[in-house]
Coordinates of C-alpha atoms and ligand atoms in Angstrom, one line a residue:
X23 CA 19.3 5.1 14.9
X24 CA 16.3 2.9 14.7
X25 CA 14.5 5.6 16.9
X26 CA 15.3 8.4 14.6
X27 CA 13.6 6.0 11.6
X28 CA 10.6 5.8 13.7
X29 CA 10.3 9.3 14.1
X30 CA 11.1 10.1 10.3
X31 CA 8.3 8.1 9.5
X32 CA 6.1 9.8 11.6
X33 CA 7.0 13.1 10.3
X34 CA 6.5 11.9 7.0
X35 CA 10.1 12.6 5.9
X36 CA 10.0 8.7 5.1
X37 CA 8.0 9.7 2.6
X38 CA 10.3 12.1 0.6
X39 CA 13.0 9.6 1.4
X40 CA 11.0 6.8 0.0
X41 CA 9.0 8.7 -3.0
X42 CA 11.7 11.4 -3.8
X43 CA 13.6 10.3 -6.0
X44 CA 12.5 9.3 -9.2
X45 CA 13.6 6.8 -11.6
X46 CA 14.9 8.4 -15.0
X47 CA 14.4 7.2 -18.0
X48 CA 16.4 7.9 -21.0
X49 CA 14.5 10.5 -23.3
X50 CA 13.7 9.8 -26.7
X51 CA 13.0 11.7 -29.9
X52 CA 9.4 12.2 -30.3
X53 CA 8.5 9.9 -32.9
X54 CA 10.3 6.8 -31.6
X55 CA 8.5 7.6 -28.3
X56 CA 5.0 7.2 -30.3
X57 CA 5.7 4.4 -32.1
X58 CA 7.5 2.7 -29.2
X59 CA 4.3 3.3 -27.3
X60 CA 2.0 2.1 -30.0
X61 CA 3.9 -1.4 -30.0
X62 CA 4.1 -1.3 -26.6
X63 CA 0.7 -0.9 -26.1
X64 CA -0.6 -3.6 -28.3
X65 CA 1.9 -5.9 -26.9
X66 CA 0.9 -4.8 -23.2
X67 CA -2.8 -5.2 -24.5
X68 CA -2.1 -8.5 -25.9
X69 CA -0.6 -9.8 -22.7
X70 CA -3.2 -8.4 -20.3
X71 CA -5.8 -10.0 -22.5
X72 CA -3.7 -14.0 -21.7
X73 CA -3.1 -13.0 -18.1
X74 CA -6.6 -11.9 -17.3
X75 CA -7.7 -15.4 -18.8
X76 CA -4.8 -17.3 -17.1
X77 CA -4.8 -15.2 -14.1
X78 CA -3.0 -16.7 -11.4
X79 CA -2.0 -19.9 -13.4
X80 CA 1.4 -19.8 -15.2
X81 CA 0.8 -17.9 -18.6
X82 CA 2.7 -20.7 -20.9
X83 CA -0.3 -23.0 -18.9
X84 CA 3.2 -25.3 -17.7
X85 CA 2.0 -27.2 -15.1
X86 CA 3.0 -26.5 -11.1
X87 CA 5.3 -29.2 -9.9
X88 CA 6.4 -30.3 -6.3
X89 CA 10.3 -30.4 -5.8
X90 CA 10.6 -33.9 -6.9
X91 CA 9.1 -33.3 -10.6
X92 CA 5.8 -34.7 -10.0
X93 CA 2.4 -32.5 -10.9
X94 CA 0.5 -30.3 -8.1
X95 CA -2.7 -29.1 -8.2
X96 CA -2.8 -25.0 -7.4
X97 CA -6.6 -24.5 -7.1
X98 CA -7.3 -21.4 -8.6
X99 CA -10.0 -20.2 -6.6
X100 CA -8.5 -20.7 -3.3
X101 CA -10.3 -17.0 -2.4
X102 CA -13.5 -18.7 -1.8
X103 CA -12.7 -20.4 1.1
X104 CA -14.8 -19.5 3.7
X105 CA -12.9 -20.2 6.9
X106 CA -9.0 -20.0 7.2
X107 CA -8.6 -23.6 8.2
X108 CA -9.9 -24.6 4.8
X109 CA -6.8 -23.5 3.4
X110 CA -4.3 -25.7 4.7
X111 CA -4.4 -28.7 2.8
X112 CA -4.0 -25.4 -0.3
X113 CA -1.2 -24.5 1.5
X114 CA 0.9 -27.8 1.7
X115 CA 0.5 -27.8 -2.0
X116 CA 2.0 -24.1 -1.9
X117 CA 5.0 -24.4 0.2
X118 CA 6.1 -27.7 -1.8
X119 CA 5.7 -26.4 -5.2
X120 CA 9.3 -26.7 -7.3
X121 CA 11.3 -23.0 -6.5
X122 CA 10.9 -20.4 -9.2
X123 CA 14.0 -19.3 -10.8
X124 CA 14.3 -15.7 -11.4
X125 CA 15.0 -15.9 -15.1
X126 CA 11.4 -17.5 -15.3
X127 CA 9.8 -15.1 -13.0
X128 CA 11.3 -11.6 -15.0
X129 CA 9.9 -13.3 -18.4
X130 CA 6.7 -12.5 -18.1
X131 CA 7.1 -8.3 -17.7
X132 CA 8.6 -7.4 -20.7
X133 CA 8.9 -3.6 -20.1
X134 CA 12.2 -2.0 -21.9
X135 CA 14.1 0.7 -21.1
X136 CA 12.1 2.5 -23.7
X137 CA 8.5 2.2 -21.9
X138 CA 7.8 4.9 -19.7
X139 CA 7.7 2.8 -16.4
X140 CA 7.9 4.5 -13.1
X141 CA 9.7 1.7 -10.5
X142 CA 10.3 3.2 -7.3
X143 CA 13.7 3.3 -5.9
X144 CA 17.5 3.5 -7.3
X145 CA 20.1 1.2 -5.4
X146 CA 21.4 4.0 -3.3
X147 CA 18.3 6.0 -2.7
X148 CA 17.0 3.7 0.2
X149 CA 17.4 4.3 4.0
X150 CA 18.5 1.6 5.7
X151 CA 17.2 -0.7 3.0
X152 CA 19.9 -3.0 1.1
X153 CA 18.7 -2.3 -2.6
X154 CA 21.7 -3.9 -4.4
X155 CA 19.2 -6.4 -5.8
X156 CA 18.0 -3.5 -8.2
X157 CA 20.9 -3.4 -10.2
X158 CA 22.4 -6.8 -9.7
X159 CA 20.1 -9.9 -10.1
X160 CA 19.8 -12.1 -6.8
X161 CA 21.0 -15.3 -7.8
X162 CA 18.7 -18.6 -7.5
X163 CA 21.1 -19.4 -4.9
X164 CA 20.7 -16.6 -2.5
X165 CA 16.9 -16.9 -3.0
X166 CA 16.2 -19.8 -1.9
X167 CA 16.6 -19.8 1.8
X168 CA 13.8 -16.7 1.9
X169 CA 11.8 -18.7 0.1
X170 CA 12.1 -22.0 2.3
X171 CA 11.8 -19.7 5.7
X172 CA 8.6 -18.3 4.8
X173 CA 7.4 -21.7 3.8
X174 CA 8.4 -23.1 7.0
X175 CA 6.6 -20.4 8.3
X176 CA 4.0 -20.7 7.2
X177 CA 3.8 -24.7 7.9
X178 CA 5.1 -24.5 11.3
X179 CA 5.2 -21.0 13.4
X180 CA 1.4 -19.2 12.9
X181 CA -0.9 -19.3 15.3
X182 CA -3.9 -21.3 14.4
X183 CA -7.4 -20.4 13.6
X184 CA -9.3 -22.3 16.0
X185 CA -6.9 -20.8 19.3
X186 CA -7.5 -17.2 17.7
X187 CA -11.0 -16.8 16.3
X188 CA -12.5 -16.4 19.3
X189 CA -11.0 -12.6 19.7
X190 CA -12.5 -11.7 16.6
X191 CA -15.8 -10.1 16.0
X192 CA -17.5 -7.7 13.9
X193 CA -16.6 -5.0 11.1
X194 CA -14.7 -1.5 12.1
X195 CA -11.8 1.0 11.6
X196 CA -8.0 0.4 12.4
X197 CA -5.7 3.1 12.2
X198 CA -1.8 3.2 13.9
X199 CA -1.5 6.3 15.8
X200 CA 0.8 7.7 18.3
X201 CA 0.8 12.1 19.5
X202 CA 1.8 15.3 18.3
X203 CA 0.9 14.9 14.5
X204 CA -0.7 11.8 14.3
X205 CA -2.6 13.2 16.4
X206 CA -3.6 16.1 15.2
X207 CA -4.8 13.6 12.2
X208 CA -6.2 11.2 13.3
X209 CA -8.7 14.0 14.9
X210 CA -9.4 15.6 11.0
X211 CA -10.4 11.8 10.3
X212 CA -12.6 11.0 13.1
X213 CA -14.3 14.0 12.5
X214 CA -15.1 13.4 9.1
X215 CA -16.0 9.5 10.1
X216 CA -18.4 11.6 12.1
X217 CA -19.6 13.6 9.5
X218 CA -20.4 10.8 7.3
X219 CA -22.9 8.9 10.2
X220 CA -20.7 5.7 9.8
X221 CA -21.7 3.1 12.1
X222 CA -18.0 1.7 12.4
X223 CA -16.3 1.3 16.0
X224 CA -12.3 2.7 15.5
X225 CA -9.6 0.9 17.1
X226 CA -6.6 3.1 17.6
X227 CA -3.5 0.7 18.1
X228 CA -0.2 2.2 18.9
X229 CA 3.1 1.4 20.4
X230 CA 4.1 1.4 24.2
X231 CA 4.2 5.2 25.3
X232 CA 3.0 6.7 22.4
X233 CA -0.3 7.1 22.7
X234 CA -0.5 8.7 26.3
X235 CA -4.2 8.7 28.0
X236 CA -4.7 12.6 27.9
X237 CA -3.8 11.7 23.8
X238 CA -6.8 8.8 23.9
X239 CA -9.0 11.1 26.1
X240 CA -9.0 13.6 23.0
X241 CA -9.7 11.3 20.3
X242 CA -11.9 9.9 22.6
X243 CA -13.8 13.3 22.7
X244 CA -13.9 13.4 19.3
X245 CA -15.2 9.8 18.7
X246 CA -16.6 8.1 21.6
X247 CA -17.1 4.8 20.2
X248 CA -12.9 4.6 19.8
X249 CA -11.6 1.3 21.7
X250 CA -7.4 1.3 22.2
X251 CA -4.3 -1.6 21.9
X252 CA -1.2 -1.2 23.3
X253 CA 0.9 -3.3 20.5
X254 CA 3.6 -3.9 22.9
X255 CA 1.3 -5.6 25.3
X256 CA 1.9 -9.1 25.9
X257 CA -2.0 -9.9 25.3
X258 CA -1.4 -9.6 21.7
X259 CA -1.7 -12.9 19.8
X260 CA 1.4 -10.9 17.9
X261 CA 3.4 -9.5 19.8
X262 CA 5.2 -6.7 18.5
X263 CA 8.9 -6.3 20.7
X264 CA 11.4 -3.2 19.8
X265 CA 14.0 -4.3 18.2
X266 CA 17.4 -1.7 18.1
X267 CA 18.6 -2.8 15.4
X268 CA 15.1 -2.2 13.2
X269 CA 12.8 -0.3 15.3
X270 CA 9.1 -1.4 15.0
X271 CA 7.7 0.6 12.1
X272 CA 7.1 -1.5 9.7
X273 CA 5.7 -4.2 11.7
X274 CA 3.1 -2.1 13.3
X275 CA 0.2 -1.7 10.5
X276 CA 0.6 -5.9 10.1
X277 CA 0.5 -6.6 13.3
X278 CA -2.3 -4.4 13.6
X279 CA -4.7 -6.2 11.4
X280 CA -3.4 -9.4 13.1
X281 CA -4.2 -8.5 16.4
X282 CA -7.5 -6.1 16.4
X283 CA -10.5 -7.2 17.7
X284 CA -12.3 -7.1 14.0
X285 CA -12.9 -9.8 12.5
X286 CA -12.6 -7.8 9.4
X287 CA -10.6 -4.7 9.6
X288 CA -10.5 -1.8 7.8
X289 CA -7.0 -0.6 7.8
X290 CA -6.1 3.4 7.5
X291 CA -3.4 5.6 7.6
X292 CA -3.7 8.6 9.9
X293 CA -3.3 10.8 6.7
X294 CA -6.3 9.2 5.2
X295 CA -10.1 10.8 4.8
X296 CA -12.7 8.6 3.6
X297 CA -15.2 10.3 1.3
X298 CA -18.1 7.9 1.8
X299 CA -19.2 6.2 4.5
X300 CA -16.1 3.3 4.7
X301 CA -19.3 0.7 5.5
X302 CA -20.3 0.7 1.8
X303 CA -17.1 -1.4 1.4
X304 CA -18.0 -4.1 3.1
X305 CA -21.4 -4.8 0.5
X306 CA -19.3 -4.4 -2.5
X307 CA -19.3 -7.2 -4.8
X308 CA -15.2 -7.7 -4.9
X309 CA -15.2 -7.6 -0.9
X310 CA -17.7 -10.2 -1.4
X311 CA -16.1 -12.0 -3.6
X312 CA -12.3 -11.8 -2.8
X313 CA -12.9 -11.1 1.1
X314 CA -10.2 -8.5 0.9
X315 CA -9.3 -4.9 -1.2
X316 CA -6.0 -3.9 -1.9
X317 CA -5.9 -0.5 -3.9
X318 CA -2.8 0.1 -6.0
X319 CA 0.1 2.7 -6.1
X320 CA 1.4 4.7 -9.0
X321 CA 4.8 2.5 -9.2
X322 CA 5.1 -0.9 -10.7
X323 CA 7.3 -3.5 -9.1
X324 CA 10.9 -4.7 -11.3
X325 CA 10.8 -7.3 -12.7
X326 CA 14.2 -8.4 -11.0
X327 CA 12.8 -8.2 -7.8
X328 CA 13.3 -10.9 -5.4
X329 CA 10.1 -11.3 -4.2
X330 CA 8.6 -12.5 -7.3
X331 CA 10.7 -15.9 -7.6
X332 CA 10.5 -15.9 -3.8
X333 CA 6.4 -15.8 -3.6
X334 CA 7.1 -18.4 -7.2
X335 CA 5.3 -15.5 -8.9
X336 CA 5.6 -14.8 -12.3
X337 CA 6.3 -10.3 -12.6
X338 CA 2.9 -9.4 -13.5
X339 CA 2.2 -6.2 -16.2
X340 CA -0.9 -5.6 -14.9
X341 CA -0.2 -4.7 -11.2
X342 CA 0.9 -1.8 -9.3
X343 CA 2.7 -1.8 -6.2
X344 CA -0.1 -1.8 -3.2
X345 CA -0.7 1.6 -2.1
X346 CA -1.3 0.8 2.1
X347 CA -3.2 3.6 3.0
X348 CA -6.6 1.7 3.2
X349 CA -6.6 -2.1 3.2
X350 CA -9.7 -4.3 4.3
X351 CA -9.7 -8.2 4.8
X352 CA -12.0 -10.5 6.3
X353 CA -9.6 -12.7 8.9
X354 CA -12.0 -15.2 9.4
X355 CA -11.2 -16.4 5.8
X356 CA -7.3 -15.1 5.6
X357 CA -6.1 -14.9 9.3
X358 CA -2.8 -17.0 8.0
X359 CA -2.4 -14.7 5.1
X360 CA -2.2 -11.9 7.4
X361 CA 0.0 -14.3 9.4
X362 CA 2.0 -14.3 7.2
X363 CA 2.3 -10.4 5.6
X364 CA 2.8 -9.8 9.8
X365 CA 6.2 -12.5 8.8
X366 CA 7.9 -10.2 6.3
X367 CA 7.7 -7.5 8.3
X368 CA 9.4 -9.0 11.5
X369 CA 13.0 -8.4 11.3
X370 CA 13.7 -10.2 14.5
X371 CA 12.8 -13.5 11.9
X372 CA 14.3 -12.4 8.8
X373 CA 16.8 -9.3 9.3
X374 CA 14.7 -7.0 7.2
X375 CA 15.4 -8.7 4.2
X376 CA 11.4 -8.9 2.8
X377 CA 11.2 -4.9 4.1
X378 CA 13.9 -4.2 1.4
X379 CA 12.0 -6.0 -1.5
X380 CA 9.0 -4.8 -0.7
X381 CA 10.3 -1.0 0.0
X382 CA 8.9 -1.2 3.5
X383 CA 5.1 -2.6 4.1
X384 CA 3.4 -1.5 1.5
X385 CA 3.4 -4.7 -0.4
X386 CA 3.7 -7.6 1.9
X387 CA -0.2 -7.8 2.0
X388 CA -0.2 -8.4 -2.0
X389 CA 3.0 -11.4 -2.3
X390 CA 1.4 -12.9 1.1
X391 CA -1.2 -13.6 -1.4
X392 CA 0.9 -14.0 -4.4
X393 CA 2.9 -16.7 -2.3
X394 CA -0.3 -18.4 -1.1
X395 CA -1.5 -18.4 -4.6
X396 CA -4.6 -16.5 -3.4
X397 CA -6.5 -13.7 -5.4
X398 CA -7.3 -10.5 -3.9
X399 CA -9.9 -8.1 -4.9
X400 CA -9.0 -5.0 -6.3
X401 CA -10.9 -1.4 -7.7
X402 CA -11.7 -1.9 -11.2
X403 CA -10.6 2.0 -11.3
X404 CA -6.4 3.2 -10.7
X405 CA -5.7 6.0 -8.1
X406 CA -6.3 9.5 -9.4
X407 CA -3.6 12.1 -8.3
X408 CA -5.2 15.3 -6.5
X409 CA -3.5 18.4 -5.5
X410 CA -3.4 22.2 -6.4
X411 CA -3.3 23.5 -10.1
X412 CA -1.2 26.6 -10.0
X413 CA -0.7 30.1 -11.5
X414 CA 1.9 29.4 -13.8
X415 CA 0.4 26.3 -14.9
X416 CA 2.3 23.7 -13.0
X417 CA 0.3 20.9 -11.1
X418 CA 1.2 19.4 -7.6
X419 CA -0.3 16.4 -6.8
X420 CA -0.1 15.7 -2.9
X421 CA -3.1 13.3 -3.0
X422 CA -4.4 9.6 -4.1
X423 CA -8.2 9.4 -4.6
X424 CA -9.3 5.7 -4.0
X425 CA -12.0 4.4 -5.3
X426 CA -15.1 2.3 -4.5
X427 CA -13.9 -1.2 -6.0
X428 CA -17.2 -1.4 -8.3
X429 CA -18.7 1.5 -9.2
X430 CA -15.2 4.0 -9.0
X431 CA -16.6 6.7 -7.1
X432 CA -13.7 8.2 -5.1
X433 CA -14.1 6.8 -1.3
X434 CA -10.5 7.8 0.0
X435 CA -8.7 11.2 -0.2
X436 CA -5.2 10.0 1.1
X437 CA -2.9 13.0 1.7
X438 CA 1.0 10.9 1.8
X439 CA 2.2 13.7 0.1
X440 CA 0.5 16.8 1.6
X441 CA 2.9 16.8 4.8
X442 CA 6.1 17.5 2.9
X443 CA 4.2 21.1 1.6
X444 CA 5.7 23.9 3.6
X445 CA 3.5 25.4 5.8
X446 CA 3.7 28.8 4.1
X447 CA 2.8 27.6 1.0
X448 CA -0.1 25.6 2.9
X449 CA -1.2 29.2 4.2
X450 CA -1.4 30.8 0.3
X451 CA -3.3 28.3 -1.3
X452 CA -6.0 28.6 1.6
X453 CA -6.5 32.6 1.3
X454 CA -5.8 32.8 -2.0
X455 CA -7.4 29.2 -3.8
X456 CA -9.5 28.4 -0.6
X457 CA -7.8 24.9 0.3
X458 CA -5.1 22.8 -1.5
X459 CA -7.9 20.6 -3.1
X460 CA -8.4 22.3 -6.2
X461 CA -7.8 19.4 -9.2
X462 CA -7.1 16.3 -10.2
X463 CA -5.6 13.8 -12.8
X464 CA -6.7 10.9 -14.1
X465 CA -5.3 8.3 -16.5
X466 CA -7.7 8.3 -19.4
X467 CA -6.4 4.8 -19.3
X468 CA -7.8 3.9 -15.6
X469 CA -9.5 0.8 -16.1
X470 CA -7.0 -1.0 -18.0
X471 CA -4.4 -2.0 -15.3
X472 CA -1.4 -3.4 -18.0
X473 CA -1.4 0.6 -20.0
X474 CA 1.8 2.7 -18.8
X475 CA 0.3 6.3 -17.5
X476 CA 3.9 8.5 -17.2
X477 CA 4.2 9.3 -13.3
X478 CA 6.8 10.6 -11.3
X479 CA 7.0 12.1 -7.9
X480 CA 9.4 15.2 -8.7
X481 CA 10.2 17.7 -6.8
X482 CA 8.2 21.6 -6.3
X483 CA 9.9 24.9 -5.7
X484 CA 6.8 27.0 -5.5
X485 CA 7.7 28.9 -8.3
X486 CA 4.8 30.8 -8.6
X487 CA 4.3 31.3 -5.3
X488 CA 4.9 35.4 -5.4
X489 CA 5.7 36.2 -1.7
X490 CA 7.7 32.7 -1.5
X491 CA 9.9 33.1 2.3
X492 CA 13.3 32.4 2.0
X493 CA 14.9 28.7 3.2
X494 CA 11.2 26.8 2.5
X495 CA 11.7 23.1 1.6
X496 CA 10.8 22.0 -1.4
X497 CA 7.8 19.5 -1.2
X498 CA 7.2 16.2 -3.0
X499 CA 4.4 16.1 -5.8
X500 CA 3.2 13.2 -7.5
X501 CA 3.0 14.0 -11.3
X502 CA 1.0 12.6 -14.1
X503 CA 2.8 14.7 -16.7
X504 CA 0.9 14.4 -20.2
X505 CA -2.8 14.1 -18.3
X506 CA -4.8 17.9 -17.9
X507 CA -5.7 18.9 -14.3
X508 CA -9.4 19.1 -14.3
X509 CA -11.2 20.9 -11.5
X510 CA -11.7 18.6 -8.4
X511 CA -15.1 19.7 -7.8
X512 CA -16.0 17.4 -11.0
X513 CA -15.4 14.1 -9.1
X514 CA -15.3 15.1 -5.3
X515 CA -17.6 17.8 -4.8
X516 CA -17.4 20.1 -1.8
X517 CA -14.1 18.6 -1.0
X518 CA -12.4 21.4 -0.6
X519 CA -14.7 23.2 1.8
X520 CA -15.0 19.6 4.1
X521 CA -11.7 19.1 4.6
X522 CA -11.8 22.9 6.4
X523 CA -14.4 21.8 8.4
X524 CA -13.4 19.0 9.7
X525 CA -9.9 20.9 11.2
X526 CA -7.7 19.7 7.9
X527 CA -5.5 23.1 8.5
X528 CA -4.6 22.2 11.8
X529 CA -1.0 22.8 11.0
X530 CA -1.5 26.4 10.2
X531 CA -2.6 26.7 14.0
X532 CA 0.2 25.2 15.6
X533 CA 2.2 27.1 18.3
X534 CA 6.0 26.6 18.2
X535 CA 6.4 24.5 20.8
X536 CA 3.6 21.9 20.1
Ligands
NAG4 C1 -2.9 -30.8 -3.7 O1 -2.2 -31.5 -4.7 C2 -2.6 -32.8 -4.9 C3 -1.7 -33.4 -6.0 O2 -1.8 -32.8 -7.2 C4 -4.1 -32.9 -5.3 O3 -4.5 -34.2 -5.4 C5 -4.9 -32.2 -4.2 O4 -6.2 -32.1 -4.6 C6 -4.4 -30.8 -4.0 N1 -5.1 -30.1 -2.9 C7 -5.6 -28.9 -3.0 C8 -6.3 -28.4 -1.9 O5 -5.3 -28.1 -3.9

C-alpha cells in the first residue's frame, strides 16, 4: 500500500489525486455575483489593509497570554535573528502561549459561500488522508494534544544548533530524486542550470535504492559539480526510516532541507526549471530580510482547518497555501523551524495527522513559521498559470511561473501539471504549436494577495485535438477562467524553444520498456 503511494507520487498521479477535483461553488445570477464581489472586495480590501499593519499580531490587538492568564510578549520581528539559538528564549514564549480556540481562529477569514474561493480538497477526495475535519469542525478538545506535541517538540526532541552547524556550509541546489522519470527530469533541469552559468553545487538526495550509481553517474555527466545523500543513511542528523504504514514521501523534501550540507538550501522539485540564474535569489532584498521565500499556490487554506488553532494562528485572507516546488531558507537562522516542518511530516511521531491538514508537505514550511510566530518572505507577485492556448479557444494551464520576490520577473517554470498530459497530445502541440509553452494567465489582481482570482484545476478532454487516439486520459489543467491567455513569449521569452533544448520532450522518446 504505502509502496504503491510512493510510486503514485512519483508518477505524478498524486497530483491528479490531489488537484483533481475541484471545489464547487454554487452559481449565482450574474448580478448578485457583481455586487457580491464589489462588497467582497472592499471588505477583503479593508481587512488586508488592518492585517498588513497588524501583521502577525492578533488583528483585535488582544494581547497574547500564557496558559495561566498572565501577558506574553510575541516579538514581532523574531525573522531577524541572526543565528537559530537566538530564538529560544522566543520560543518558550511560543509554546506557552494560552491554546487558540477554533472559533477565534475561523473569525478572521470571512469568505462566504458566495465568494469565489478555490479550497483544495472535499472530505472524500483524499488518499489516504483523514479529511473529515473539512466538513465537521475539530473540536477544541481534539486539538489540543497536536498542539501540546508539537510544543513539546519543539522544547524537548530537536537537535540543537551548536551539535549541527558544523555540517552546514555554503549556498546550492536540493532536489529529491530517485530513476526512471525523475530521472529523466532532473536531467532537463541540470541542463538548463547549465545553460544559465549558475555557480550553484546540486545535491541530489534520495531514498535507499532509488537512486542507483549508473542513475548518479548520468546526472553526474550532465552536472559534474552534483554531490549525493542517501536519506536512509544513518549519518543523517534526520534520519528518515520507512515506515509501512506511511511510506516516506512526504518526509523526504523536509528532511531534505534538514539534512543537506547547505547551510542555505534551495529546495526544487524535479519538475521544476529555473528561468534565471537561482543565485539571484540569494541577493534579493526579502531573502535578505526574511532569510527564507515561500511562493504561494492557487488554493487558499479553510478557515476550519485545524492547523490554524493548532499553530494559534488566526485564518489569514491574504495567504495562499505554499506552493513547494521551490523553497529557500537560510538554516543558520531557522535550523529549528525546519526542525520542526521535518515534525509534521514524520508519521512515526504523529500518525499522519499534520499530513492531512496540511494536504501532504506543501504547507508545513509556512505553519512551522506560523506556529513559531516567525515571518517569512514572500514574492510581492502571485503565480501566473502557463500552458497551451488551443484551437477552439480553450486554455490548459499545466504550469506555475514563479517569480523573483522583488522585481516579479518569472524565475521558475514549474511543470506539476504537465505529467498528467497524454503523450499524444504532448506530440501535437510540438509539430503543430512548437512546444506546450504557448500562453499564460495572470490575475490582473497579482499584487494584492487578499483579491479572490476564480481558479480551478478541471479536467481537459482534448477536444480540439483533431486526430485525438482513442482511450487517452484526460489531463489536469489549472484554470484561471475570466483572465485572457496572452502569448507567453510576452513574459518568458524563448521559453518555448529552451525547454526543447534542454531535452524537455524526453517523454516523446521513450521506448516501451523504459
Ligand atoms: C517573553 O515573555 C516575557 C513576558 O512577557 C518577556 O518579558 C520577554 O521579553 C519575552 N521574551 C521574548 C524573547 O520575546
Amino acid at each position: 500500500m504505502a509502496v504503491s503511494w510512493r510510486n503514485a507520487l512519483q508518477e505524478g498521479r498524486w497530483n491528479n489525486m490531489q488537484l483533481g477535483v475541484p471545489s464547487k461553488m454554487p452559481q449565482l445570477p450574474k448580478q448578485t455575483y457583481r455586487i457580491a464581489a464589489v462588497a467582497t472586495l472592499v471588505i477583503v480590501g479593508l481587512l488586508g489593509l488592518s492585517y498588513s499593519k497588524s501583521d502577525m499580531r492578533r488583528p483585535n490587538d488582544e494581547p497574547w497570554m500564557d496558559k495561566s492568564g498572565a501577558e506574553v510578549r510575541i516579538l514581532d520581528n523574531a525573522h531577524a535573528f541572526e543565528n537559530a539559538d537566538d530564538f529560544l528564549p522566543h520560543f518558550r514564549n511560543v509554546t506557552s502561549l494560552k491554546p487558540m480556540l477554533m472559533r477565534q481562529a475561523k473569525s478572521t477569514c470571512t469568505w462566504t459561500a458566495d465568494d469565489d474561493v478555490d479550497f483544495n480538497f472535499g472530505e472524500s477526495s483524499g488518499w489516504f488522508l483523514d479529511l473529515r475535519w473539512v466538513t465537521k469542525d475539530m473540536s477544541d478538545k481534539e486539538l489540543s494534544p497536536w498542539r501540546s506535541q508539537w510544543q513539546y517538540a519543539v522544547n524537548n526532541k530537536f537537535v540543537p544548533w551548536s551539535e549541527a552547524a558544523g555540517n552546514f556550509e555554503g549556498r546550492g541546489i536540493v532536489i529529491v530524486g530517485g530513476n526512471g522519470k525523475s530521472l529523466k527530469r532532473m536531467k532537463v533541469l541540470l541542463r538548463q542550470l547549465k545553460r544559465l552559468g549558475t555557480r550553484l553545487p546540486v545535491e541530489v538526495h534520495y531514498f535507499d535504492f532509488e537512486l542507483p550509481s549508473e542513475a548518479q553517474a548520468e546526472l553526474k555527466e550532465v552536472y559534474p559539480s552534483i554531490l549525493f545523500n542517501d536519506l536512509a543513511g544513518s549519518h543523517n542528523i534526520k534520519e528518515t526510516r520507512f515506515n509501512p504504514m506511511f511510506g516516506v514521501h512526504f518526509q523526504l523534501k523536509t528532511a531534505a532541507m534538514v539534512n543537506s550540507r547547505f547551510a542555505e538550501p534551495l529546495l526544487l522539485d524535479s519538475d521544476n526549471i529555473p528561468v534565471i540564474d537561482p543565485e539571484e535569489l540569494y541577493e534579493s532584498d526579502t531573502y535578505k530580510e526574511y532569510g527564507t521565500i515561500f511562493w504561494p499556490d492557487i488554493a487558499r487554506t479553510r478557515m476550519n482547518n485545524p492547523i490554524w488553532p493548532i499553530t494559534n494562528t488566526r485564518c489569514r485572507m491574504d495567504e495562499f497555501e505554499q506552493e513547494s516546488g521551490q523553497i529557500l531558507v537560510n538554516k543558520r537562522k531557522f535550523f529549528y523551524h525546519l526542525q520542526l516542518a521535518a515534525w509534521y511530516m514524520d508519521s512515526e511521531e504523529n500518525e499522519g495527522r499534520f499530513q492531512s491538514w496540511m494536504l501532504g508537505d506543501k504547507d508545513c514550511y509556512r505553519f512551522a513559521w506560523h506556529a513559531l510566530k516567525t515571518k517569512y518572505g514572500r514574492p510581492s507577485r502571485w503565480v501566473t498559470s502557463v500552458g497551451t492556448s488551443n484551437d477552439d479557444g480553450s486554455y490548459c494551464g499545466h504550469t506555475f511561473a514563479q517569480h523573483h520576490p522583488d522585481d516579479g520577473r518569472v524565475a521558475f517554470m514549474h511543470g506539476g501539471l504537465l505529467k498528467t498530459i497524454p503523450e499524444p497530445v504532448i506530440k501535437m502541440q510540438l509539430e503543430e504549436h512548437g512546444g506546450v509553452f504557448q500562453a499564460y494567465k495572470r490575475s490582473p489582481f497579482d499584487h494584492e494577495f487578499t483579491e479572490l482570482t476564480s481558479t480551478t484545476i478541471g479536467f481537459d478532454n482534448f477536444d480540439y485535438f483533431k486526430d485525438k487516439p482513442e482511450g487517452i486520459l484526460p489531463a489536469s489543467c489549472t484554470h484561471f477562467s475570466k483572465v485572457k491567455a496572452r502569448p507567453l513569449d510576452e513574459i518568458a521569452p524563448g521559453f518555448q524553444e529552451t525547454f526543447k533544448e534542454i531535452g524537455g520532450y524526453w517523454m516523446l522518446e521513450e521506448t516501451a520498456d523504459d
